[in-house]
Short mmCIF file of C-alpha atoms in Angstrom, two decimals:
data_model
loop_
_atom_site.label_atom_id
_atom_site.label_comp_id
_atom_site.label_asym_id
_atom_site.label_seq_id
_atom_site.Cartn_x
_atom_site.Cartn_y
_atom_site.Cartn_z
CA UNK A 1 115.00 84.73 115.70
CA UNK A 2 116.82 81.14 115.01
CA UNK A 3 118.73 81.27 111.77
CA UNK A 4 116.03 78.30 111.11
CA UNK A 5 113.80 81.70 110.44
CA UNK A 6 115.42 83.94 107.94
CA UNK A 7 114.32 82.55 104.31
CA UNK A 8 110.92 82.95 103.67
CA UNK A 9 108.61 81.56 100.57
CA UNK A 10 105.99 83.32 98.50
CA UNK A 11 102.92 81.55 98.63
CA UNK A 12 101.38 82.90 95.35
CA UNK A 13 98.48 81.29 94.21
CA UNK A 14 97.65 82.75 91.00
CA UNK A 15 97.00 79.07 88.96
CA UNK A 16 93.74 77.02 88.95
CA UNK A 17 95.96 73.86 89.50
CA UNK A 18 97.58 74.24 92.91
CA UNK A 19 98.05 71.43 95.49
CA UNK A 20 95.24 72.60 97.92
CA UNK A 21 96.52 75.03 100.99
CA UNK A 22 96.21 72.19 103.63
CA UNK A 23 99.15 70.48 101.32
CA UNK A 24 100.88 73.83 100.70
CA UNK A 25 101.22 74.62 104.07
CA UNK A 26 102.47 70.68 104.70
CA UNK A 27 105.19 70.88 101.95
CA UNK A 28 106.32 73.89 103.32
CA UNK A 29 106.71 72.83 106.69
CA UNK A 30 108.75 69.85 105.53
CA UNK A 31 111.05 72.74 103.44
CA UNK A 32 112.41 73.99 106.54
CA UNK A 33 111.18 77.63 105.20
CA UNK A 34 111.23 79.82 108.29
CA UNK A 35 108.47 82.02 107.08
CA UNK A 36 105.40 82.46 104.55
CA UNK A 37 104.24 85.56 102.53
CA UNK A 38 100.62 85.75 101.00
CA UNK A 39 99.42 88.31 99.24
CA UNK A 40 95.91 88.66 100.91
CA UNK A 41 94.64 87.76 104.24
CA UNK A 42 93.15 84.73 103.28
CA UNK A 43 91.14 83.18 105.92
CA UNK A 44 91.94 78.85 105.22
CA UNK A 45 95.70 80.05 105.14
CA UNK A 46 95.48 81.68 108.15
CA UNK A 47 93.89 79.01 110.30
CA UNK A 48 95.84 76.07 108.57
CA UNK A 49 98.76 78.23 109.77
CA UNK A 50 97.80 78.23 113.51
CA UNK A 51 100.45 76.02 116.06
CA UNK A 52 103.33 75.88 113.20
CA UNK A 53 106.25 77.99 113.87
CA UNK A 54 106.19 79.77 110.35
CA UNK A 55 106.26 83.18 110.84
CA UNK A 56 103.72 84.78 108.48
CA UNK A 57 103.66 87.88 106.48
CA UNK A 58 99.98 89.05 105.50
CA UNK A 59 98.94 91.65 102.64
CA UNK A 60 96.80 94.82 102.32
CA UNK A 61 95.88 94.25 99.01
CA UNK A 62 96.17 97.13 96.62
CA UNK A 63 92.56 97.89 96.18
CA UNK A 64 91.92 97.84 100.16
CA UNK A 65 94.24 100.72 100.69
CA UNK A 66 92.21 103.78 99.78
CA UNK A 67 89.52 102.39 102.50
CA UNK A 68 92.39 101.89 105.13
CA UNK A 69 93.82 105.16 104.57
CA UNK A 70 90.81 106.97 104.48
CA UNK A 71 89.58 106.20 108.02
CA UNK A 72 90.70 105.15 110.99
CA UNK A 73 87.95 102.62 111.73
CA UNK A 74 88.23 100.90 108.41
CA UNK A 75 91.60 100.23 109.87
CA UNK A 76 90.76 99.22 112.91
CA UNK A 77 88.20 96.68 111.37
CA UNK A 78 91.06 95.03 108.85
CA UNK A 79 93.21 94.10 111.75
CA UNK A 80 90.23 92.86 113.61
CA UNK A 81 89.43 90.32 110.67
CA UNK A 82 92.60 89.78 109.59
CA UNK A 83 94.87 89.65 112.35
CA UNK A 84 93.43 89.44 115.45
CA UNK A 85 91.19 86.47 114.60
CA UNK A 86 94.18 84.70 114.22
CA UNK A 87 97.48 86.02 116.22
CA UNK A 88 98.91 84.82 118.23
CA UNK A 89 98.32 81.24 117.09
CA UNK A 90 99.34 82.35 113.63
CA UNK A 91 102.44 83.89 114.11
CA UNK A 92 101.62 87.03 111.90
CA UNK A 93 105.06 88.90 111.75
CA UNK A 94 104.79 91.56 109.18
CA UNK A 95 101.41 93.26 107.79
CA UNK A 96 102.60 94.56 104.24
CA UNK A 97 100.27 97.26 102.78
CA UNK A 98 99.96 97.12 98.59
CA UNK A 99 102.08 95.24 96.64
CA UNK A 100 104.52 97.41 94.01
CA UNK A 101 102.11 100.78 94.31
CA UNK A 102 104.77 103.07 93.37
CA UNK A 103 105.61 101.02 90.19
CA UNK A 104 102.47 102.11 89.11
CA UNK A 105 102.03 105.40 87.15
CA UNK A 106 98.31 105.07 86.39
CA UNK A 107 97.53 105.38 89.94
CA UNK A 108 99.15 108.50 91.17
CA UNK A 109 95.91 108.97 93.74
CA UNK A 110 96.83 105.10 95.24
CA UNK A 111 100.80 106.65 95.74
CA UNK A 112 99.13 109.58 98.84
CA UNK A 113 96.57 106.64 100.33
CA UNK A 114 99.87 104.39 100.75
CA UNK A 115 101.92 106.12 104.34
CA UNK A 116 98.09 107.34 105.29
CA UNK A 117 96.88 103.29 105.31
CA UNK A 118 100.62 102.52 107.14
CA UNK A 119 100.11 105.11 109.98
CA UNK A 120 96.84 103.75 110.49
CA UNK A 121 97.34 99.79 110.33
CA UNK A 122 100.00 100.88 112.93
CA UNK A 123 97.80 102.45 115.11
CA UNK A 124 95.47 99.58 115.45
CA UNK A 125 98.25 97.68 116.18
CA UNK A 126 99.55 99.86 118.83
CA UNK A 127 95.92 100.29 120.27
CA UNK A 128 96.24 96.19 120.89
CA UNK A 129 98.91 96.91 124.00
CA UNK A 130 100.21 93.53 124.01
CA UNK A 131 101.39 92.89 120.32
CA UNK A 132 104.76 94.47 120.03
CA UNK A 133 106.23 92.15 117.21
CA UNK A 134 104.56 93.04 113.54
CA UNK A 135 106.45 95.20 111.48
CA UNK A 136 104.42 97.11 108.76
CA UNK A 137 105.68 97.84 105.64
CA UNK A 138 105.31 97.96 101.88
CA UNK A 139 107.02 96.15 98.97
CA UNK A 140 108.38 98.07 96.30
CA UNK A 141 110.44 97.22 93.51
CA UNK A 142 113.77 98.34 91.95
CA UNK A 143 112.13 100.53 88.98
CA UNK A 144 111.36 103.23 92.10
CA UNK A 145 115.12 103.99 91.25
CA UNK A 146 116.06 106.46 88.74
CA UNK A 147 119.74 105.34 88.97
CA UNK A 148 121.21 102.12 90.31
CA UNK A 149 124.62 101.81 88.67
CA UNK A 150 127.04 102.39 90.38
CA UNK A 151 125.37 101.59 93.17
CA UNK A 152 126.85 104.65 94.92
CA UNK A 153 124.82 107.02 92.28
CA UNK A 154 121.71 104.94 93.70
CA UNK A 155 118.83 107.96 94.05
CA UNK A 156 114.82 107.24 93.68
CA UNK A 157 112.70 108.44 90.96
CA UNK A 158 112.54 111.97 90.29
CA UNK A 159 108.54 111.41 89.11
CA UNK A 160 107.68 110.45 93.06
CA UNK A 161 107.49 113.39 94.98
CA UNK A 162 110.44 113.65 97.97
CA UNK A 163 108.23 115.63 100.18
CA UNK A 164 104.93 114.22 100.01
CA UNK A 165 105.78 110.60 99.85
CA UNK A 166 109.25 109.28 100.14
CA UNK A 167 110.03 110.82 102.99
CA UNK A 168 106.85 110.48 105.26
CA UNK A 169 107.48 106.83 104.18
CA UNK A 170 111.16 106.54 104.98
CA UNK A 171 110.27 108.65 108.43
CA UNK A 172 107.68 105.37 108.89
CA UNK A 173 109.76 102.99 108.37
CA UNK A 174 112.78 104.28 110.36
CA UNK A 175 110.25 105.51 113.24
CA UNK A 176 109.13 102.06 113.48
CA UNK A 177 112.01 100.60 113.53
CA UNK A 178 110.50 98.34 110.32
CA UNK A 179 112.10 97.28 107.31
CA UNK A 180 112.09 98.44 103.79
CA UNK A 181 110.89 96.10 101.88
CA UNK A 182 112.02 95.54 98.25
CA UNK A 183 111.35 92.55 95.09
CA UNK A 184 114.96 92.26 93.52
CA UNK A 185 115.53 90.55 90.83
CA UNK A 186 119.26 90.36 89.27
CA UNK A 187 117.72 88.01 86.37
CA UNK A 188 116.11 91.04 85.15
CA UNK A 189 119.36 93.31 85.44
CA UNK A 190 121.30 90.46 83.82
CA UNK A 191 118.78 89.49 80.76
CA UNK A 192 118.83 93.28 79.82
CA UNK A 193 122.32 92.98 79.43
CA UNK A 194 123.53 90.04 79.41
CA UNK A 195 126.70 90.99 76.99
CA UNK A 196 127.47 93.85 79.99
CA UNK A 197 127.01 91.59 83.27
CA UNK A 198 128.29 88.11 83.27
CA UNK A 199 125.70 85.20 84.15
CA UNK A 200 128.18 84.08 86.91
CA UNK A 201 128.25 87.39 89.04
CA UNK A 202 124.41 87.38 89.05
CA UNK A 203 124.32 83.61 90.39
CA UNK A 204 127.20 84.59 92.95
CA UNK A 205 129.21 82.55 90.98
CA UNK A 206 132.97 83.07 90.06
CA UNK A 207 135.55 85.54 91.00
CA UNK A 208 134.06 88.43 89.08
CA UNK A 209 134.55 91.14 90.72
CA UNK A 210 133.51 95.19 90.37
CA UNK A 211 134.48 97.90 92.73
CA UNK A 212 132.42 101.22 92.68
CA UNK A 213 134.28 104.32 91.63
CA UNK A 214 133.08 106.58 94.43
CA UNK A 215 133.31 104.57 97.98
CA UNK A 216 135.60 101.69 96.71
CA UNK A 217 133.65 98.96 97.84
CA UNK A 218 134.06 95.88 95.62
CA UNK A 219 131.13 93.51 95.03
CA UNK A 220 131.26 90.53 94.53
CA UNK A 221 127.58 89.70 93.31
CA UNK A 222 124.69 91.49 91.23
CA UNK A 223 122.11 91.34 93.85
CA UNK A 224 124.73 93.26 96.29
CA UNK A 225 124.99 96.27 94.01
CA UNK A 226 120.89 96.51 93.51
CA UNK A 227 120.48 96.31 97.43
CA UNK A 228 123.69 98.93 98.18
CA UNK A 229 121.61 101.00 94.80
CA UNK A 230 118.92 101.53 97.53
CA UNK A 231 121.05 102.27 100.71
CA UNK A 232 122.64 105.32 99.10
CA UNK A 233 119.26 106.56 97.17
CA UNK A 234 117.73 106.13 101.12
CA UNK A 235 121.01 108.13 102.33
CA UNK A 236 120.54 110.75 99.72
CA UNK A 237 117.15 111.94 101.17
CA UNK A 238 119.02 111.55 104.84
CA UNK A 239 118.24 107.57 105.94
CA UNK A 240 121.40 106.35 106.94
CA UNK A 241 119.84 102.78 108.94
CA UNK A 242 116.89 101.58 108.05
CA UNK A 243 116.93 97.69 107.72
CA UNK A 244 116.38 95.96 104.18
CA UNK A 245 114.36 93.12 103.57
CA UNK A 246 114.12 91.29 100.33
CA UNK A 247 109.98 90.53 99.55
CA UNK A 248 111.08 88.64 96.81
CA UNK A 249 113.75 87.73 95.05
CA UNK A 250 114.45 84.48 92.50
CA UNK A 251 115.37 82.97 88.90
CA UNK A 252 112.94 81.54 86.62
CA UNK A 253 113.03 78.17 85.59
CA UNK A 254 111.48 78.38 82.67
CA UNK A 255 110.28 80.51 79.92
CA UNK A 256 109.66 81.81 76.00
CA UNK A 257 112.45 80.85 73.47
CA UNK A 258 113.19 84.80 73.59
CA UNK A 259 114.00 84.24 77.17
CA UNK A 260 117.62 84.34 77.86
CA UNK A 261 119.11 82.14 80.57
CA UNK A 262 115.25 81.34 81.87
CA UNK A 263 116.25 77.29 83.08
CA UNK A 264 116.17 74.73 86.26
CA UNK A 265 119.98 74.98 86.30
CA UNK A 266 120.04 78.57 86.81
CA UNK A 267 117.03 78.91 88.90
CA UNK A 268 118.56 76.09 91.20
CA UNK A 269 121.83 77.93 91.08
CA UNK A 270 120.29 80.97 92.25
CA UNK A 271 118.32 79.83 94.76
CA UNK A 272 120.47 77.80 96.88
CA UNK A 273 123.22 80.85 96.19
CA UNK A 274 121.06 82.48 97.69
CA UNK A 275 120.00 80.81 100.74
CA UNK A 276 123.81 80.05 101.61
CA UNK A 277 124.37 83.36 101.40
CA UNK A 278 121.51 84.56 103.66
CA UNK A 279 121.65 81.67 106.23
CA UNK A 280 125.21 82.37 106.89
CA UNK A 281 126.74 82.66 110.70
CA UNK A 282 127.63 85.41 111.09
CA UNK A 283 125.78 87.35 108.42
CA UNK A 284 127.37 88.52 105.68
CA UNK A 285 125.05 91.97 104.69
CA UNK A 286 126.27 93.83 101.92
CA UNK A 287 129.37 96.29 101.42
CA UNK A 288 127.80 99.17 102.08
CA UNK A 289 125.96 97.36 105.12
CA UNK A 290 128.43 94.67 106.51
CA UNK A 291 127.23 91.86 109.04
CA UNK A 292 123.72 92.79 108.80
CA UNK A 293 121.26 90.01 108.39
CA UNK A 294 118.15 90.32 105.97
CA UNK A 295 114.99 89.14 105.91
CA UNK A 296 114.41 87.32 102.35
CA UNK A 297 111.51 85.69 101.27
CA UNK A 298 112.12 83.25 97.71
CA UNK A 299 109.37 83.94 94.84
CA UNK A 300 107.75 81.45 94.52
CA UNK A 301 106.67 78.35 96.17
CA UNK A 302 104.85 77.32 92.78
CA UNK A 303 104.78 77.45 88.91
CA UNK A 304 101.83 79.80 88.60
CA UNK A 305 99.82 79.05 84.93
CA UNK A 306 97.30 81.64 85.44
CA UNK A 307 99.45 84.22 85.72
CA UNK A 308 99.82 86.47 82.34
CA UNK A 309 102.75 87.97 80.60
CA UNK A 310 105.99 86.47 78.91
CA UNK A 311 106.64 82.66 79.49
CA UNK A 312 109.08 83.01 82.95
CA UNK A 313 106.27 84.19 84.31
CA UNK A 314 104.89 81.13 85.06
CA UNK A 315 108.00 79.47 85.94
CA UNK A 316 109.23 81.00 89.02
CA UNK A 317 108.35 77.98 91.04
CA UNK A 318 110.45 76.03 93.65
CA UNK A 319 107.64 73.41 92.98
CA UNK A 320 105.25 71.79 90.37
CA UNK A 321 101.74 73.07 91.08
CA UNK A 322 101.41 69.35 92.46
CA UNK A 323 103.88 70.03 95.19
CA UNK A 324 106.45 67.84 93.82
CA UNK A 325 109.94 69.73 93.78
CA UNK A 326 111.41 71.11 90.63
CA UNK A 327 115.10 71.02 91.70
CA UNK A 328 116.23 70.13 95.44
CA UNK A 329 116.80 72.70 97.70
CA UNK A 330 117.63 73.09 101.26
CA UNK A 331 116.05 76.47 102.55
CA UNK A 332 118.03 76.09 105.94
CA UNK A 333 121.19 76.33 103.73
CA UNK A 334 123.01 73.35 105.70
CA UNK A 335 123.25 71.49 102.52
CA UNK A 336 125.96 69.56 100.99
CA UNK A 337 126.24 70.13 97.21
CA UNK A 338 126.70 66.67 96.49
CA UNK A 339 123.84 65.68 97.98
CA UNK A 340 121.53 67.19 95.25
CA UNK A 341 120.70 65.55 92.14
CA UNK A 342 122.06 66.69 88.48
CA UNK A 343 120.15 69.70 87.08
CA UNK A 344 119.51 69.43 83.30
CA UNK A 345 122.66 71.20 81.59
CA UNK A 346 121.50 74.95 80.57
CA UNK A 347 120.75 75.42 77.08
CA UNK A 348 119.21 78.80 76.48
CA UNK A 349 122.46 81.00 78.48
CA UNK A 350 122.66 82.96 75.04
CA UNK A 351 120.64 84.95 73.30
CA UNK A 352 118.25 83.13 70.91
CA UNK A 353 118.55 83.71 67.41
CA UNK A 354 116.38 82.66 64.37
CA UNK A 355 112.50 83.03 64.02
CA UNK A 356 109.61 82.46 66.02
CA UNK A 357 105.88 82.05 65.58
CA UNK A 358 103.03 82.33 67.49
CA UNK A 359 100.13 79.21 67.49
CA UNK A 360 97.84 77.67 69.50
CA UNK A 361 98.70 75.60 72.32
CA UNK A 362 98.72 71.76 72.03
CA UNK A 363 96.58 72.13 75.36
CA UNK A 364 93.03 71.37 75.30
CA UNK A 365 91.02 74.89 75.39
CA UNK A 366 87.83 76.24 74.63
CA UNK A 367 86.66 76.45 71.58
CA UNK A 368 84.69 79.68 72.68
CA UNK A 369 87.87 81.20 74.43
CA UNK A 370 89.71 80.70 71.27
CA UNK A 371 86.99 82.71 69.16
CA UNK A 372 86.95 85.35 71.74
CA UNK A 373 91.01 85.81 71.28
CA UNK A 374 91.02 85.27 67.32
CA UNK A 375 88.36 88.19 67.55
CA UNK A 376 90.48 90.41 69.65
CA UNK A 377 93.38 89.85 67.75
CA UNK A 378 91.81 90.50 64.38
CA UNK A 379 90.49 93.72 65.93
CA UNK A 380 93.68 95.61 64.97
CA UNK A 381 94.37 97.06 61.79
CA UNK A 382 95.79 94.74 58.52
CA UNK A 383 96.21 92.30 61.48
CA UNK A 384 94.30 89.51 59.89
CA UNK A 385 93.91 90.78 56.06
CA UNK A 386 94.90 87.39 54.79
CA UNK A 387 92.06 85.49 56.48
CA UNK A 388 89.47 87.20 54.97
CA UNK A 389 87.66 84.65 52.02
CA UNK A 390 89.39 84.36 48.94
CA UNK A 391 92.83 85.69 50.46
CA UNK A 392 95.71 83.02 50.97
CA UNK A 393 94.99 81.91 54.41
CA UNK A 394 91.07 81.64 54.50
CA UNK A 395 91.49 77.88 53.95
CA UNK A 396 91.23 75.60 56.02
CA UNK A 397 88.44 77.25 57.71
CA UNK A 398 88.98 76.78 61.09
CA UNK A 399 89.15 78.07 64.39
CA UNK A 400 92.28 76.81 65.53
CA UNK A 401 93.95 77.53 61.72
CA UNK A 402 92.81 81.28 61.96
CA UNK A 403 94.07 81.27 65.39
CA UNK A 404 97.41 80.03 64.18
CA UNK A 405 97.55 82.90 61.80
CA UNK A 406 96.41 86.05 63.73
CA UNK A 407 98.43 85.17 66.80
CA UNK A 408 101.57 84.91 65.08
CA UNK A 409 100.26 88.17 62.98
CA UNK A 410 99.61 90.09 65.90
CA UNK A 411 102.59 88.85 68.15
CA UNK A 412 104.81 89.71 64.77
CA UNK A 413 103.10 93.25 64.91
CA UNK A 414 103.16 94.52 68.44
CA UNK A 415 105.50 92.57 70.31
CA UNK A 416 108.21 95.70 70.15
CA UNK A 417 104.84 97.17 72.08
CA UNK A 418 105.58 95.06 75.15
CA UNK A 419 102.92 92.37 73.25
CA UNK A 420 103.29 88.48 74.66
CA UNK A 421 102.32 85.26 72.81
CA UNK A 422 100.23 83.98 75.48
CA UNK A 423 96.67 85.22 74.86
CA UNK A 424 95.71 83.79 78.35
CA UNK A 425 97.18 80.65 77.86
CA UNK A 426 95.97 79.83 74.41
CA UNK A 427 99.56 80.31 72.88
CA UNK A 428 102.90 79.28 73.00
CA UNK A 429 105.83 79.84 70.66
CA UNK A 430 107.24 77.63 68.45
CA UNK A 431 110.46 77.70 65.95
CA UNK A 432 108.34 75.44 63.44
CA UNK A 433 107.14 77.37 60.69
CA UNK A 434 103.23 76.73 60.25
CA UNK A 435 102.93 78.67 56.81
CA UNK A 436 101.04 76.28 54.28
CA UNK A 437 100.74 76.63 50.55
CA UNK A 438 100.62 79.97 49.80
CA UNK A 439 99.80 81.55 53.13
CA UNK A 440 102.85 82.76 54.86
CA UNK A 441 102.70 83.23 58.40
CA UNK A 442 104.57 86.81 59.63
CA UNK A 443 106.98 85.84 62.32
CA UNK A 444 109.71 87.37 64.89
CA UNK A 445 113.01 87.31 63.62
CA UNK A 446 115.63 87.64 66.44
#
């Protein structure tokens, strides 16, 4: 492959106000991206995808895989539908099957149908005789590791089972010569500790350097020491080359005011980091892998406003859902620096501290959605005791004032639970105390 072809974007769609995907596909052309990942099979996408030279990763989604794994025609009909209809035109590359399975521990049954569906997606692959260039694989993310740091003590979860699963998978992957696929994010690592990790090393910024204890290689960069994590956990069970690929990887531009170093500045920073980094001749690989290029596809081509969850959520975009760019970036890494535009200084690269409530967005909603979420709000104990008539919030009696009160309630309650202020888009945080009279609103102090 051209070096045009080693960053890749994620084509999520999960908002309801996304340029269409005859525009998506346009804008992403005129990126210079070198592939697209969706997470379906999606039929428009396909076709609109036909005669470019993207090359195109396609997705078993999670609930398909117990169907593919179970039999061997099932199989056979997904890659009639989904990739034959469309390949060669649509340069389908890589068929990835599930999205994050082993992240999730409340599905133990969908961990055994995952190699099972693999084997036999590659079967009906192989039965074609003259397609010889998909790779299947799965992305997983970094919580399958028990240990990362250093990234010499890097060794997989001891809750997935060696012998039923991680090897037959790593056997699959090395067999096939594919990749293992992984969604690294050092914005995570970093805003769990961002007192421990300096900003600069995760934006490959600096001269911050750290050298592991055990093999001596010095890094230079936080996403180096999560990829080298998962060479020596893959070593550890006896893997010593199969290829990494990064499924997705990025910085948010955006998010909550309990967000730490969420912003365009960073994002941007990131991003084009990033792409220099990957786009380099000759490749740079990592320390424990030297000079070994890797596949990376860039979460995600768009702000995504349906998607649920804290406030970066929604702000992983390169783009405005209109398709207008949020920062400039040159995916083919050729850029000059000065060429870009200023990006808004950073304000949020410490920790917030003060408090924080919980209210109704200044968004037009429903009137009927709202009810629905005051409802489940109130539905937890003492949550909304001061709304009831006669009690110090009661007045004024109205949806959105009630609102105000059990979202910042609830939020106030549960959010050491893992709780967001978001209630499907119906909230947002704000630093301005709404308390009135003698109703006090219960906030986050932080």
């Amino acid at each position: 492959a051209s070096t045009r072809s080693r960053i890749g974007v994620n084509y999520g769609r999960i908002g309801n106000n996304l340029a269409s995907p005859y525009e998506s596909i346009e804008v992403i052309k005129q990126m210079k991206a070198g592939r697209v990942k969706i997470y379906d099979a999606n039929p428009e996408i396909l076709r609109l995808l036909s005669g470019t030279n993207l090359h195109v990763s396609i997705m078993v989604p999670n609930d398909e895989i117990p169907i593919v794994a179970a039999n061997q025609s099932a199989a056979d009909q997904w890659v009639r539908d989904n990739v034959l209809s469309y390949y060669p035109n649509t340069m389908i590359r890589y068929i990835l099957v599930g999205n994050e399975v082993l992240s999730n521990k409340d599905d133990e049954r969908l961990w055994y149908d995952l190699v099972p569906a693999m084997r036999n997606i590659k079967k009906s692959i192989d039965d074609q005789r003259n397609i010889h260039n998909i790779k299947i694989g799965t992305p997983l993310a970094m919580d399958i590791l028990q240990a990362s740091f250093p990234p010499s003590s890097g060794e997989f979860r001891l809750d997935i089972p060696r012998y039923k699963l991680l090897i037959p998978l790593l056997r699959f992957l090395h067999w096939t010569k594919s990749y293992f696929f992984i969604d690294v994010y050092p914005y995570f690592s970093w805003s769990q500790n961002p007192y421990l990790i300096s900003l600069d090393y995760a934006l490959f910024k600096g001269n911050h350097t750290y050298t592991d204890p055990v093999t001596g290689y010095v890094y230079t960069n936080l996403l180096d020491q999560m990829l080298d994590s998962l060479v020596f956990a893959m070593q550890k069970l006896g893997f010593y080359n199969i290829r990494l690929a990064i499924a997705e990887t990025g910085w948010p531009n955006g998010g909550d005011y309990d967000q730490i170093g969420a912003n365009i500045y960073n994002a941007a920073t990131y991003n084009r980091n990033i792409v220099r980094r990957i786009m380099s001749q000759p490749p740079i690989g990592t320390p424990a892998r030297p000079g070994l290029a890797i596949p990376t596809f860039i979460f995600s081509l768009y702000d995504e406003n349906q998607k649920g969850g804290p406030g970066t959520e929604r702000h992983w975009g390169l783009l405005h859902p209109n398709g207008r760019p949020i920062y400039d970036i040159d995916l083919t890494g050729q850029d000059i620096e000065g060429e870009f535009t200023d990006l808004p200084e950073p304000k949020n690269n410490v920790p917030f501290h003060g408090k924080l409530w919980c209210v109704v967005t200044k968004d037009i909603v429903s009137e009927i959605d709202l009810a629905q979420a005051l409802e489940f709000s109130c539905r937890r104990n003492g949550t909304c005791d001061e709304l009831v008539p006669g009690s110090s919030c009661y007045q004024p009696v109205s949806i959105v004032s009630h609102a105000n009160y059990a979202f910042s309630s609830y939020w106030a309650k549960f959010r050491e639970n893992g709780e967001t202020c978001h209630f499907n888009g119906l909230a947002v945080q704000t630093t301005i105390d709404p308390s009135h009279g003698s109703c006090k609103f219960p906030y986050v102090s932080l």
